[in-house]
Amino acid sequence: MKKSVLTRYRIMAYVTGVLLVVLCLGMIAKYAFQMDGAADFTRVIAIAHGWLYVVYLVVAFDLGSKAKWPVGKQLWVLIAGTIPTAAFFVERKISAELDAKVAADGTELAKA
């Protein structure tokens, strides 16, 4: 597995996670505090998160298929983009796990 696959996943996990947290804050501002402009802000962030979540799904599925994950693990990584802050924790765990695999693949290729 190439490091670029993991890098793409890490970027999309952070982008998706940040947008979801910002969306939650926008929803709180819109419904709890009835702030002016919160509705428009929330709409824009919701659309951006929705489209980028689809990209996250594709990138995470690509990573999972190349890492040969079981279905349960793959589903957990895919769902992490819908739970506020979960993407950050799952990304950290997955990156730590796969960094060793990427490094091992790199040394095997260097020997060949």
PDB file of N, CA, C and O in Angstrom, residues 2 9 19 21 23 28-29 58 60 65-66 68 70 79 85 91-92 100-101 104:
ATOM      1  N   LYS A   2       0.509   2.226  -0.770  1.00  0.00           N
ATOM      2  CA  LYS A   2       1.293   3.454  -0.866  1.00  0.00           C
ATOM      3  C   LYS A   2       0.912   4.434   0.236  1.00  0.00           C
ATOM      4  O   LYS A   2      -0.217   4.447   0.710  1.00  0.00           O
ATOM      5  N   TYR A   9      -6.584   9.738   2.882  1.00  0.00           N
ATOM      6  CA  TYR A   9      -7.565   9.436   3.922  1.00  0.00           C
ATOM      7  C   TYR A   9      -7.431  10.406   5.091  1.00  0.00           C
ATOM      8  O   TYR A   9      -8.435  10.920   5.595  1.00  0.00           O
ATOM      9  N   LEU A  19     -15.556  20.083   9.324  1.00  0.00           N
ATOM     10  CA  LEU A  19     -16.831  20.586   8.803  1.00  0.00           C
ATOM     11  C   LEU A  19     -18.011  20.099   9.634  1.00  0.00           C
ATOM     12  O   LEU A  19     -18.975  20.845   9.833  1.00  0.00           O
ATOM     13  N   VAL A  21     -17.983  19.393  12.891  1.00  0.00           N
ATOM     14  CA  VAL A  21     -17.984  20.153  14.145  1.00  0.00           C
ATOM     15  C   VAL A  21     -18.509  21.568  13.898  1.00  0.00           C
ATOM     16  O   VAL A  21     -19.331  22.085  14.665  1.00  0.00           O
ATOM     17  N   LEU A  23     -20.509  22.458  11.521  1.00  0.00           N
ATOM     18  CA  LEU A  23     -21.942  22.319  11.255  1.00  0.00           C
ATOM     19  C   LEU A  23     -22.726  22.205  12.557  1.00  0.00           C
ATOM     20  O   LEU A  23     -23.778  22.835  12.711  1.00  0.00           O
ATOM     21  N   ILE A  28     -26.340  24.763  16.536  1.00  0.00           N
ATOM     22  CA  ILE A  28     -26.590  25.288  17.887  1.00  0.00           C
ATOM     23  C   ILE A  28     -26.883  26.778  17.818  1.00  0.00           C
ATOM     24  O   ILE A  28     -27.826  27.269  18.456  1.00  0.00           O
ATOM     25  N   ALA A  29     -26.089  27.498  17.017  1.00  0.00           N
ATOM     26  CA  ALA A  29     -26.319  28.936  16.872  1.00  0.00           C
ATOM     27  C   ALA A  29     -27.681  29.213  16.239  1.00  0.00           C
ATOM     28  O   ALA A  29     -28.381  30.154  16.626  1.00  0.00           O
ATOM     29  N   VAL A  58     -15.409   7.522  -0.448  1.00  0.00           N
ATOM     30  CA  VAL A  58     -14.645   6.901  -1.536  1.00  0.00           C
ATOM     31  C   VAL A  58     -13.201   6.666  -1.100  1.00  0.00           C
ATOM     32  O   VAL A  58     -12.643   5.578  -1.296  1.00  0.00           O
ATOM     33  N   ALA A  60     -11.959   6.518   2.017  1.00  0.00           N
ATOM     34  CA  ALA A  60     -11.892   5.551   3.113  1.00  0.00           C
ATOM     35  C   ALA A  60     -12.128   4.131   2.596  1.00  0.00           C
ATOM     36  O   ALA A  60     -11.466   3.187   3.048  1.00  0.00           O
ATOM     37  N   SER A  65     -10.010  -1.182   1.317  1.00  0.00           N
ATOM     38  CA  SER A  65      -9.835  -2.290   0.376  1.00  0.00           C
ATOM     39  C   SER A  65      -8.361  -2.600   0.155  1.00  0.00           C
ATOM     40  O   SER A  65      -7.978  -3.763   0.043  1.00  0.00           O
ATOM     41  N   LYS A  66      -7.518  -1.579   0.142  1.00  0.00           N
ATOM     42  CA  LYS A  66      -6.078  -1.809  -0.024  1.00  0.00           C
ATOM     43  C   LYS A  66      -5.444  -2.361   1.244  1.00  0.00           C
ATOM     44  O   LYS A  66      -4.466  -3.101   1.178  1.00  0.00           O
ATOM     45  N   LYS A  68      -7.098  -4.335   3.209  1.00  0.00           N
ATOM     46  CA  LYS A  68      -7.771  -5.622   3.399  1.00  0.00           C
ATOM     47  C   LYS A  68      -8.419  -5.743   4.786  1.00  0.00           C
ATOM     48  O   LYS A  68      -8.218  -6.702   5.509  1.00  0.00           O
ATOM     49  N   PRO A  70     -11.548  -6.136   7.498  1.00  0.00           N
ATOM     50  CA  PRO A  70     -12.845  -6.830   7.549  1.00  0.00           C
ATOM     51  C   PRO A  70     -13.991  -5.812   7.416  1.00  0.00           C
ATOM     52  O   PRO A  70     -13.794  -4.610   7.628  1.00  0.00           O
ATOM     53  N   ILE A  79     -18.494   5.261   8.885  1.00  0.00           N
ATOM     54  CA  ILE A  79     -19.482   5.951   9.722  1.00  0.00           C
ATOM     55  C   ILE A  79     -18.836   7.062  10.555  1.00  0.00           C
ATOM     56  O   ILE A  79     -19.505   8.011  10.951  1.00  0.00           O
ATOM     57  N   THR A  85     -16.514  14.633  15.962  1.00  0.00           N
ATOM     58  CA  THR A  85     -15.185  14.365  16.534  1.00  0.00           C
ATOM     59  C   THR A  85     -14.727  12.915  16.382  1.00  0.00           C
ATOM     60  O   THR A  85     -13.570  12.624  16.638  1.00  0.00           O
ATOM     61  N   GLU A  91      -9.176   8.405  12.788  1.00  0.00           N
ATOM     62  CA  GLU A  91      -8.025   8.701  11.920  1.00  0.00           C
ATOM     63  C   GLU A  91      -6.727   8.458  12.651  1.00  0.00           C
ATOM     64  O   GLU A  91      -5.787   7.878  12.095  1.00  0.00           O
ATOM     65  N   ARG A  92      -6.635   8.890  13.889  1.00  0.00           N
ATOM     66  CA  ARG A  92      -5.413   8.715  14.674  1.00  0.00           C
ATOM     67  C   ARG A  92      -5.102   7.227  14.862  1.00  0.00           C
ATOM     68  O   ARG A  92      -3.962   6.805  14.702  1.00  0.00           O
ATOM     69  N   ALA A 100       2.941   1.705  10.212  1.00  0.00           N
ATOM     70  CA  ALA A 100       3.878   0.587  10.292  1.00  0.00           C
ATOM     71  C   ALA A 100       3.787  -0.280   9.034  1.00  0.00           C
ATOM     72  O   ALA A 100       4.810  -0.728   8.506  1.00  0.00           O
ATOM     73  N   LYS A 101       2.572  -0.497   8.551  1.00  0.00           N
ATOM     74  CA  LYS A 101       2.391  -1.309   7.348  1.00  0.00           C
ATOM     75  C   LYS A 101       2.987  -0.615   6.124  1.00  0.00           C
ATOM     76  O   LYS A 101       3.631  -1.260   5.297  1.00  0.00           O
ATOM     77  N   ALA A 104       6.751  -0.908   6.336  1.00  0.00           N
ATOM     78  CA  ALA A 104       7.184  -2.265   6.008  1.00  0.00           C
ATOM     79  C   ALA A 104       7.108  -2.508   4.498  1.00  0.00           C
ATOM     80  O   ALA A 104       8.004  -3.135   3.930  1.00  0.00           O
TER      81      ALA A 104
END
